[in-house]
Coordinates of N, CA, C and O and ligand atoms in Angstrom, one line a residue:
M1 N -7.5 -48.8 29.8 CA -6.6 -47.9 30.5 C -6.6 -46.6 29.6 O -6.2 -46.6 28.5
A2 N -7.0 -45.5 30.2 CA -7.0 -44.2 29.5 C -6.7 -43.1 30.5 O -7.4 -43.0 31.5
L3 N -5.7 -42.3 30.2 CA -5.4 -41.2 31.0 C -6.0 -40.0 30.4 O -6.1 -39.8 29.1
R4 N -6.6 -39.1 31.2 CA -7.2 -37.9 30.7 C -6.4 -36.7 31.3 O -6.0 -36.8 32.5
P5 N -6.2 -35.6 30.5 CA -5.5 -34.4 31.1 C -6.3 -33.9 32.3 O -7.5 -33.8 32.3
I6 N -5.5 -33.4 33.3 CA -6.1 -32.8 34.5 C -6.1 -31.3 34.4 O -5.1 -30.7 34.1
L7 N -7.3 -30.7 34.6 CA -7.4 -29.3 34.5 C -6.8 -28.6 35.7 O -6.8 -29.1 36.8
V8 N -6.2 -27.4 35.4 CA -5.6 -26.6 36.5 C -6.3 -25.3 36.6 O -6.7 -24.7 35.6
A9 N -6.4 -24.9 37.9 CA -7.1 -23.6 38.2 C -6.2 -22.4 37.7 O -5.0 -22.6 37.7
P10 N -6.8 -21.3 37.3 CA -8.2 -21.0 37.3 C -8.8 -21.5 35.9 O -8.3 -21.1 34.9
D11 N -9.8 -22.4 36.0 CA -10.4 -22.9 34.8 C -11.9 -23.0 35.1 O -12.3 -23.6 36.2
P12 N -12.8 -22.4 34.3 CA -14.2 -22.3 34.7 C -14.8 -23.6 34.8 O -15.8 -23.8 35.6
R13 N -14.3 -24.7 34.2 CA -14.9 -26.0 34.3 C -14.7 -26.6 35.8 O -15.4 -27.5 36.2
L14 N -13.7 -26.0 36.5 CA -13.5 -26.5 37.9 C -14.5 -25.7 38.9 O -14.6 -26.1 40.0
K15 N -15.2 -24.7 38.3 CA -16.1 -23.9 39.2 C -17.6 -24.4 39.1 O -18.5 -23.9 39.8
A16 N -17.8 -25.3 38.1 CA -19.2 -25.7 37.8 C -19.8 -26.6 38.9 O -19.1 -27.4 39.5
K17 N -21.1 -26.5 39.1 CA -21.8 -27.5 40.0 C -22.2 -28.7 39.1 O -22.9 -28.6 38.1
C18 N -21.7 -29.9 39.5 CA -21.9 -31.1 38.7 C -23.2 -31.7 38.9 O -23.8 -31.6 40.0
L19 N -23.7 -32.4 37.9 CA -25.1 -33.0 37.9 C -24.9 -34.5 38.3 O -23.9 -35.2 37.9
P20 N -25.9 -35.0 39.1 CA -25.9 -36.5 39.4 C -25.9 -37.3 38.1 O -26.5 -36.8 37.1
V21 N -25.4 -38.5 38.2 CA -25.7 -39.5 37.1 C -27.0 -40.1 37.3 O -27.5 -40.3 38.4
A22 N -27.7 -40.4 36.2 CA -29.0 -41.1 36.3 C -28.8 -42.5 36.9 O -29.6 -43.0 37.7
K23 N -27.8 -43.2 36.4 CA -27.4 -44.5 37.0 C -26.0 -44.7 36.6 O -25.4 -44.1 35.7
V24 N -25.3 -45.7 37.3 CA -24.0 -46.0 36.9 C -24.0 -47.1 35.9 O -24.2 -48.3 36.2
D25 N -23.9 -46.7 34.6 CA -23.9 -47.6 33.5 C -22.5 -47.8 33.0 O -21.5 -47.4 33.7
G26 N -22.3 -48.5 31.9 CA -21.0 -48.8 31.4 C -20.1 -47.5 31.2 O -18.9 -47.5 31.4
E27 N -20.8 -46.5 30.7 CA -20.0 -45.2 30.4 C -19.5 -44.6 31.7 O -18.4 -44.1 31.7
V28 N -20.4 -44.6 32.7 CA -19.9 -44.0 34.0 C -18.8 -44.9 34.6 O -17.8 -44.4 35.2
A29 N -19.0 -46.2 34.5 CA -18.0 -47.1 35.1 C -16.7 -46.9 34.4 O -15.6 -47.0 35.0
R30 N -16.7 -46.7 33.0 CA -15.5 -46.4 32.3 C -14.8 -45.1 32.8 O -13.6 -45.0 32.9
L31 N -15.7 -44.1 33.0 CA -15.1 -42.8 33.5 C -14.4 -43.0 34.9 O -13.3 -42.5 35.1
M32 N -15.0 -43.9 35.7 CA -14.4 -44.2 37.0 C -13.0 -44.8 36.8 O -12.1 -44.5 37.5
D33 N -12.9 -45.8 35.9 CA -11.7 -46.4 35.6 C -10.6 -45.4 35.0 O -9.5 -45.5 35.4
D34 N -11.1 -44.5 34.1 CA -10.2 -43.5 33.6 C -9.7 -42.6 34.7 O -8.5 -42.2 34.7
L35 N -10.6 -42.2 35.6 CA -10.2 -41.4 36.8 C -9.2 -42.1 37.6 O -8.2 -41.5 38.0
L36 N -9.3 -43.4 37.9 CA -8.4 -44.2 38.7 C -7.0 -44.2 37.9 O -6.0 -43.9 38.6
D37 N -7.0 -44.5 36.6 CA -5.7 -44.5 35.9 C -5.0 -43.2 36.0 O -3.8 -43.1 36.2
T38 N -5.8 -42.1 35.8 CA -5.2 -40.8 35.8 C -4.7 -40.4 37.2 O -3.6 -39.8 37.3
M39 N -5.5 -40.8 38.2 CA -5.1 -40.5 39.6 C -3.8 -41.3 39.9 O -2.9 -40.7 40.5
Y40 N -3.7 -42.6 39.6 CA -2.5 -43.3 40.0 C -1.3 -42.8 39.2 O -0.2 -42.8 39.7
A41 N -1.5 -42.3 38.0 CA -0.4 -41.9 37.2 C 0.1 -40.5 37.7 O 1.3 -40.2 37.5
A42 N -0.7 -39.7 38.3 CA -0.4 -38.3 38.7 C 0.9 -38.2 39.5 O 1.8 -37.4 39.1
P43 N 1.1 -38.9 40.7 CA 0.1 -39.7 41.4 C -0.7 -38.8 42.4 O -0.2 -37.8 42.9
G44 N -1.9 -39.3 42.7 CA -2.7 -38.6 43.7 C -3.5 -39.7 44.5 O -3.4 -40.9 44.2
I45 N -4.2 -39.2 45.5 CA -5.0 -40.1 46.4 C -6.5 -40.0 46.2 O -7.3 -40.6 46.8
G46 N -6.9 -39.1 45.3 CA -8.3 -38.9 44.9 C -8.4 -38.1 43.6 O -7.4 -37.4 43.2
L47 N -9.5 -38.2 42.9 CA -9.7 -37.4 41.7 C -11.2 -37.4 41.5 O -11.9 -38.4 41.6
A48 N -11.7 -36.2 41.1 CA -13.1 -36.0 40.8 C -13.3 -35.7 39.4 O -12.5 -35.1 38.7
A49 N -14.5 -36.1 38.8 CA -14.8 -36.0 37.4 C -14.5 -34.6 36.8 O -14.0 -34.5 35.7
P50 N -14.9 -33.5 37.5 CA -14.7 -32.2 36.9 C -13.3 -31.9 36.7 O -12.9 -31.1 35.8
Q51 N -12.3 -32.6 37.4 CA -10.9 -32.3 37.2 C -10.4 -32.8 35.8 O -9.3 -32.4 35.4
V52 N -11.2 -33.7 35.2 CA -10.9 -34.1 33.8 C -11.9 -33.6 32.8 O -12.1 -34.1 31.7
G53 N -12.7 -32.6 33.3 CA -13.7 -31.9 32.4 C -15.0 -32.6 32.2 O -15.8 -32.2 31.4
A54 N -15.3 -33.6 33.1 CA -16.6 -34.3 33.1 C -17.5 -33.7 34.2 O -17.1 -33.9 35.4
S55 N -18.5 -33.0 33.9 CA -19.3 -32.3 34.9 C -20.4 -33.2 35.5 O -21.6 -32.8 35.5
V56 N -20.0 -34.3 36.1 CA -20.9 -35.2 36.8 C -20.4 -35.6 38.2 O -19.2 -35.5 38.4
R57 N -21.3 -36.1 39.0 CA -21.0 -36.3 40.4 C -20.4 -37.7 40.6 O -21.0 -38.6 41.1
V58 N -19.1 -37.8 40.1 CA -18.4 -39.0 40.2 C -17.0 -38.7 40.7 O -16.4 -37.7 40.3
L59 N -16.5 -39.6 41.5 CA -15.1 -39.4 42.1 C -14.5 -40.8 42.4 O -15.2 -41.8 42.6
V60 N -13.2 -40.8 42.5 CA -12.5 -42.0 42.9 C -11.4 -41.6 44.0 O -11.0 -40.4 44.1
I61 N -11.1 -42.6 44.8 CA -10.2 -42.4 45.9 C -9.4 -43.7 46.1 O -9.9 -44.8 46.0
D62 N -8.1 -43.5 46.4 CA -7.3 -44.7 46.9 C -6.2 -44.1 47.8 O -5.3 -43.5 47.4
I63 N -6.4 -44.3 49.1 CA -5.4 -43.8 50.1 C -4.4 -44.8 50.5 O -3.6 -44.6 51.5
A64 N -4.4 -46.0 49.9 CA -3.3 -47.0 50.2 C -2.0 -46.5 50.0 O -1.7 -45.7 49.0
K65 N -1.0 -46.8 50.8 CA 0.4 -46.3 50.7 C 1.1 -47.1 49.6 O 0.7 -48.2 49.2
D66 N 2.2 -46.4 49.1 CA 3.1 -47.1 48.1 C 3.5 -48.4 48.6 O 3.9 -48.6 49.7
G67 N 3.4 -49.4 47.7 CA 3.8 -50.8 48.1 C 2.7 -51.6 48.7 O 2.8 -52.8 48.8
E68 N 1.6 -50.9 49.2 CA 0.5 -51.6 49.8 C -0.5 -52.0 48.6 O -0.4 -51.4 47.5
E69 N -1.3 -53.0 48.9 CA -2.3 -53.4 47.9 C -3.3 -52.2 47.6 O -3.6 -51.5 48.5
R70 N -3.6 -52.0 46.3 CA -4.5 -50.9 46.0 C -5.9 -51.1 46.6 O -6.4 -52.2 46.7
Q71 N -6.5 -50.0 47.0 CA -7.9 -50.0 47.6 C -8.8 -49.0 46.9 O -9.2 -48.0 47.6
P72 N -9.0 -49.2 45.6 CA -9.8 -48.1 44.9 C -11.2 -48.0 45.3 O -11.9 -49.1 45.5
L73 N -11.7 -46.8 45.5 CA -13.1 -46.5 45.8 C -13.7 -45.8 44.6 O -13.1 -44.8 44.1
R74 N -14.8 -46.4 44.0 CA -15.4 -45.8 42.9 C -16.8 -45.3 43.4 O -17.6 -46.1 43.8
I75 N -17.0 -44.0 43.3 CA -18.2 -43.3 44.0 C -18.9 -42.4 43.0 O -18.3 -41.6 42.3
A76 N -20.3 -42.6 42.9 CA -21.1 -41.7 42.2 C -22.3 -41.2 43.1 O -22.7 -41.9 44.0
N77 N -22.7 -40.0 42.8 CA -23.8 -39.4 43.5 C -23.7 -39.5 45.1 O -24.6 -39.9 45.8
P78 N -22.5 -39.1 45.6 CA -22.3 -39.2 47.1 C -23.1 -38.2 47.9 O -23.4 -37.1 47.4
E79 N -23.6 -38.7 49.0 CA -24.3 -37.8 50.0 C -23.8 -38.1 51.4 O -23.6 -39.2 51.7
F80 N -23.6 -37.0 52.2 CA -23.3 -37.2 53.6 C -24.5 -37.6 54.3 O -25.6 -37.0 54.3
V81 N -24.4 -38.7 55.0 CA -25.5 -39.2 55.9 C -25.3 -38.5 57.3 O -26.2 -38.2 58.0
W82 N -24.0 -38.3 57.6 CA -23.6 -37.8 59.0 C -22.2 -37.2 58.9 O -21.4 -37.7 58.2
L83 N -22.1 -36.0 59.5 CA -20.8 -35.4 59.7 C -20.5 -35.1 61.1 O -21.4 -34.7 61.8
S84 N -19.3 -35.4 61.6 CA -19.1 -35.2 63.1 C -19.0 -33.8 63.4 O -18.7 -32.9 62.6
D85 N -19.3 -33.5 64.7 CA -19.2 -32.1 65.2 C -17.7 -31.8 65.4 O -17.3 -30.6 65.3
E86 N -16.9 -32.8 65.7 CA -15.5 -32.6 65.9 C -14.9 -32.3 64.5 O -15.2 -33.0 63.5
D87 N -13.9 -31.4 64.5 CA -13.2 -31.0 63.3 C -11.8 -31.5 63.4 O -11.3 -31.9 64.4
R88 N -11.1 -31.6 62.2 CA -9.7 -31.8 62.2 C -9.1 -31.0 61.1 O -9.8 -30.6 60.1
S89 N -7.8 -30.6 61.2 CA -7.2 -29.8 60.2 C -6.1 -30.6 59.6 O -5.4 -31.4 60.3
Y90 N -5.9 -30.5 58.3 CA -5.0 -31.3 57.6 C -4.4 -30.5 56.4 O -5.1 -29.7 55.8
E91 N -3.1 -30.7 56.1 CA -2.5 -29.9 55.0 C -2.9 -30.6 53.7 O -2.5 -31.7 53.4
E92 N -3.7 -29.8 52.9 CA -4.2 -30.4 51.7 C -3.4 -29.9 50.5 O -2.9 -28.8 50.5
G93 N -3.5 -30.7 49.4 CA -3.0 -30.3 48.1 C -4.0 -30.7 47.1 O -5.0 -31.4 47.5
C94 N -3.8 -30.3 45.9 CA -4.8 -30.7 44.8 C -4.1 -30.7 43.5 O -3.3 -29.9 43.2
L95 N -4.4 -31.8 42.7 CA -3.8 -31.9 41.4 C -4.2 -30.8 40.5 O -3.5 -30.5 39.5
S96 N -5.3 -30.1 40.8 CA -5.7 -28.9 40.0 C -5.2 -27.6 40.5 O -5.4 -26.5 40.0
V97 N -4.4 -27.7 41.6 CA -3.7 -26.5 42.2 C -2.3 -26.9 42.5 O -1.8 -27.0 43.6
P98 N -1.5 -27.2 41.4 CA -0.2 -27.9 41.6 C 0.8 -27.1 42.4 O 0.9 -25.9 42.2
E99 N 1.5 -27.8 43.3 CA 2.6 -27.2 44.0 C 2.2 -26.2 45.1 O 3.0 -25.4 45.6
H100 N 0.9 -26.2 45.5 CA 0.5 -25.4 46.6 C -0.2 -26.3 47.7 O -0.9 -27.2 47.3
Y101 N 0.1 -25.9 48.9 CA -0.4 -26.7 50.0 C -0.9 -25.8 51.2 O -0.3 -24.8 51.4
A102 N -2.0 -26.2 51.8 CA -2.4 -25.3 53.0 C -3.3 -26.2 53.9 O -4.0 -27.1 53.5
E103 N -3.3 -25.8 55.2 CA -4.2 -26.4 56.2 C -5.6 -26.0 55.9 O -6.0 -24.9 55.7
V104 N -6.5 -27.1 55.9 CA -7.9 -26.9 55.8 C -8.6 -27.6 57.0 O -8.2 -28.8 57.3
T105 N -9.6 -27.0 57.6 CA -10.3 -27.6 58.7 C -11.7 -28.1 58.2 O -12.4 -27.4 57.6
R106 N -11.9 -29.3 58.5 CA -13.2 -30.0 58.1 C -13.7 -30.9 59.2 O -12.9 -31.3 60.1
P107 N -14.9 -31.4 59.1 CA -15.4 -32.5 60.1 C -14.4 -33.7 60.1 O -13.9 -34.1 59.0
A108 N -14.1 -34.2 61.2 CA -13.1 -35.3 61.4 C -13.6 -36.6 60.9 O -12.8 -37.5 60.6
A109 N -14.9 -36.9 60.9 CA -15.5 -38.2 60.6 C -16.8 -38.0 59.9 O -17.4 -36.9 60.0
L110 N -17.2 -39.0 59.2 CA -18.5 -38.9 58.4 C -19.0 -40.3 58.0 O -18.3 -41.3 58.1
R111 N -20.2 -40.3 57.6 CA -20.8 -41.5 57.0 C -21.3 -41.0 55.6 O -22.0 -40.0 55.5
L112 N -21.0 -41.8 54.6 CA -21.3 -41.4 53.2 C -22.3 -42.5 52.6 O -22.1 -43.7 52.9
R113 N -23.2 -42.0 51.8 CA -24.0 -42.9 51.0 C -23.8 -42.6 49.5 O -23.7 -41.4 49.1
Y114 N -23.6 -43.6 48.7 CA -23.2 -43.4 47.3 C -23.6 -44.6 46.4 O -24.0 -45.7 47.0
L115 N -23.4 -44.5 45.1 CA -23.6 -45.6 44.2 C -22.2 -46.1 43.8 O -21.3 -45.3 43.5
D116 N -22.0 -47.4 43.8 CA -20.7 -47.9 43.4 C -20.6 -48.2 41.9 O -21.6 -47.9 41.2
H117 N -19.6 -48.8 41.4 CA -19.4 -49.0 40.0 C -20.4 -50.0 39.4 O -20.5 -50.1 38.2
Q118 N -21.1 -50.7 40.3 CA -22.2 -51.6 39.8 C -23.6 -51.1 40.0 O -24.5 -51.8 40.0
N119 N -23.6 -49.8 40.3 CA -24.9 -49.1 40.5 C -25.6 -49.6 41.8 O -26.8 -49.4 42.0
E120 N -24.8 -50.2 42.8 CA -25.4 -50.6 44.0 C -25.2 -49.5 45.1 O -24.2 -48.8 45.1
I121 N -26.3 -49.3 45.9 CA -26.2 -48.3 47.0 C -25.3 -48.8 48.1 O -25.4 -50.0 48.5
R122 N -24.3 -48.0 48.5 CA -23.4 -48.4 49.6 C -23.3 -47.3 50.6 O -23.5 -46.1 50.3
E123 N -22.9 -47.7 51.8 CA -22.6 -46.7 52.9 C -21.2 -47.0 53.4 O -20.7 -48.1 53.4
L124 N -20.5 -45.9 53.8 CA -19.1 -46.0 54.2 C -18.9 -45.1 55.3 O -19.3 -43.9 55.3
D125 N -18.2 -45.6 56.4 CA -17.8 -44.7 57.5 C -16.3 -44.3 57.3 O -15.5 -45.2 57.0
A126 N -16.0 -43.1 57.5 CA -14.6 -42.6 57.3 C -14.2 -41.7 58.4 O -15.0 -40.9 58.9
E127 N -12.9 -41.8 58.7 CA -12.3 -40.8 59.6 C -10.9 -40.6 59.1 O -10.4 -41.2 58.2
G128 N -10.2 -39.6 59.7 CA -8.8 -39.4 59.4 C -8.6 -39.0 57.9 O -9.4 -38.2 57.4
L129 N -7.5 -39.4 57.3 CA -7.2 -39.0 55.9 C -8.4 -39.3 55.0 O -8.7 -38.5 54.1
L130 N -9.0 -40.5 55.1 CA -10.1 -40.8 54.2 C -11.3 -39.8 54.3 O -11.8 -39.4 53.2
A131 N -11.6 -39.4 55.5 CA -12.7 -38.4 55.7 C -12.3 -37.1 55.0 O -13.1 -36.4 54.4
T132 N -11.0 -36.7 55.2 CA -10.6 -35.4 54.6 C -10.7 -35.5 53.1 O -11.2 -34.6 52.4
V133 N -10.2 -36.6 52.5 CA -10.1 -36.7 51.0 C -11.6 -36.8 50.4 O -11.9 -36.2 49.4
I134 N -12.4 -37.5 51.1 CA -13.8 -37.6 50.6 C -14.4 -36.2 50.6 O -15.1 -35.8 49.6
Q135 N -14.2 -35.4 51.6 CA -14.8 -34.0 51.6 C -14.1 -33.1 50.5 O -14.8 -32.3 49.9
H136 N -12.8 -33.3 50.3 CA -12.1 -32.5 49.3 C -12.7 -32.9 47.9 O -12.9 -32.0 47.1
E137 N -12.9 -34.2 47.7 CA -13.5 -34.6 46.4 C -14.9 -34.1 46.2 O -15.3 -33.7 45.1
M138 N -15.7 -34.2 47.2 CA -17.1 -33.8 47.1 C -17.2 -32.3 46.9 O -18.1 -31.8 46.2
D139 N -16.3 -31.5 47.5 CA -16.2 -30.1 47.2 C -16.1 -29.9 45.7 O -16.7 -29.0 45.1
H140 N -15.2 -30.7 45.0 CA -15.0 -30.5 43.6 C -16.3 -30.6 42.8 O -16.5 -29.9 41.8
L141 N -17.2 -31.5 43.3 CA -18.5 -31.7 42.6 C -19.4 -30.5 42.6 O -20.3 -30.3 41.8
D142 N -19.1 -29.6 43.6 CA -19.8 -28.3 43.7 C -19.0 -27.1 43.3 O -19.3 -26.0 43.6
G143 N -17.9 -27.4 42.6 CA -17.1 -26.3 42.0 C -16.2 -25.6 43.1 O -15.8 -24.5 42.9
V144 N -16.0 -26.3 44.2 CA -15.2 -25.7 45.3 C -13.8 -26.4 45.4 O -13.7 -27.6 45.4
L145 N -12.8 -25.6 45.4 CA -11.4 -26.0 45.6 C -10.9 -25.8 47.0 O -11.5 -24.9 47.7
F146 N -9.9 -26.5 47.5 CA -9.4 -26.3 48.8 C -9.0 -24.8 49.1 O -9.1 -24.3 50.2
I147 N -8.5 -24.2 48.0 CA -8.1 -22.8 48.2 C -9.3 -21.8 48.5 O -9.2 -20.7 49.0
D148 N -10.6 -22.3 48.2 CA -11.8 -21.6 48.5 C -12.0 -21.6 50.0 O -12.9 -20.8 50.5
H149 N -11.3 -22.4 50.8 CA -11.5 -22.4 52.3 C -10.4 -21.5 52.9 O -10.4 -21.4 54.1
L150 N -9.6 -20.9 52.1 CA -8.5 -20.0 52.7 C -9.0 -18.6 52.6 O -10.1 -18.3 52.0
S151 N -8.2 -17.6 53.2 CA -8.5 -16.2 53.1 C -8.5 -15.8 51.6 O -7.8 -16.4 50.8
N152 N -9.2 -14.7 51.3 CA -9.1 -14.1 49.9 C -7.7 -13.8 49.6 O -7.2 -14.1 48.4
L153 N -6.9 -13.3 50.5 CA -5.5 -13.0 50.3 C -4.7 -14.2 49.8 O -4.0 -14.1 48.8
K154 N -4.8 -15.3 50.6 CA -4.0 -16.5 50.3 C -4.5 -17.1 49.0 O -3.7 -17.5 48.1
R155 N -5.8 -17.1 48.8 CA -6.4 -17.7 47.5 C -5.9 -17.0 46.3 O -5.4 -17.5 45.3
N156 N -6.0 -15.6 46.4 CA -5.6 -14.8 45.2 C -4.1 -14.9 44.9 O -3.7 -14.9 43.7
M157 N -3.3 -15.0 46.0 CA -1.9 -15.2 45.8 C -1.6 -16.5 45.0 O -0.8 -16.5 44.0
I158 N -2.2 -17.5 45.4 CA -2.0 -18.8 44.7 C -2.5 -18.8 43.3 O -1.9 -19.2 42.4
L159 N -3.7 -18.2 43.1 CA -4.3 -18.1 41.7 C -3.4 -17.3 40.8 O -3.2 -17.6 39.6
R160 N -2.9 -16.2 41.3 CA -2.0 -15.4 40.5 C -0.7 -16.2 40.1 O -0.3 -16.1 39.0
K161 N -0.2 -16.9 41.1 CA 1.0 -17.7 40.7 C 0.7 -18.8 39.7 O 1.5 -19.1 38.8
L162 N -0.5 -19.4 39.8 CA -0.9 -20.4 38.8 C -1.0 -19.8 37.4 O -0.7 -20.4 36.4
T163 N -1.6 -18.6 37.4 CA -1.8 -17.9 36.1 C -0.5 -17.6 35.5 O -0.3 -17.8 34.3
K164 N 0.5 -17.1 36.3 CA 1.8 -16.8 35.8 C 2.5 -18.0 35.3 O 3.2 -18.0 34.3
A165 N 2.4 -19.1 36.1 CA 3.1 -20.4 35.7 C 2.6 -20.9 34.4 O 3.3 -21.5 33.6
R166 N 1.3 -20.8 34.2 CA 0.7 -21.3 32.9 C 1.2 -20.5 31.7 O 1.3 -21.1 30.6
A167 N 1.4 -19.2 31.9 CA 1.8 -18.4 30.7 C 3.2 -18.8 30.2 O 3.6 -18.5 29.1
R168 N 4.0 -19.5 31.1 CA 5.4 -19.8 30.7 C 5.4 -20.9 29.6 O 4.5 -21.7 29.5
Ligands
GNR201 O1 -3.6 -36.3 45.8 C1 -4.2 -35.5 46.6 N1 -3.8 -35.4 47.9 C2 -4.5 -34.8 48.9 C3 -3.9 -34.5 50.1 C4 -4.6 -33.9 51.1 C5 -5.9 -33.6 51.0 C6 -6.5 -33.9 49.8 C7 -5.9 -34.5 48.7 S1 -6.7 -34.9 47.3 C8 -5.4 -34.8 46.1 C9 -5.8 -35.1 44.7 C10 -6.9 -34.2 44.3 O2 -6.7 -33.1 43.9 N2 -8.1 -34.6 44.3 O3 -9.1 -33.8 44.0
NI202 NI1 -8.4 -31.8 44.3

């Protein structure tokens, strides 16, 4: 069990394009477990490696509700196999953009291919909240935050507030 500090925007480490892992070995599996511990403690429903300063294509998700059994997803090197033409809009937040929320429109459903914590190739079909969070986390691996989907005006307003809040 290890918690890692979560980086807050604007931080250049959140803008980097992350590299794939060569394979999911013990070190990557440990990173996945640290990400889950950090995500549950926050609390959040997803967390990507760059949010704790690790520039690799690794992320975790658990959208189970409070009181329900945990359903952790440990994901490395994810790729979209399919994205729906249909979109959906959802009010997103981000642990790296604390206390700000905005509607983001993305494909409503998808199929994902990835490596799990045992380095096995897996595929997953997702819709609804899970599809939204998968895309939010995969954006992080390319240095993209949900505020990058907003107008320049809205994004700059949020970034200015985060910079001011940090100075305190
Ligand atoms: O905890 C989180 N909630 C959330 C809500 C709507 C859309 C996306 C998310 S992900 C976020 C955690 C986070 O920042 N992951 O990168
Ligand atoms: Ni996020």
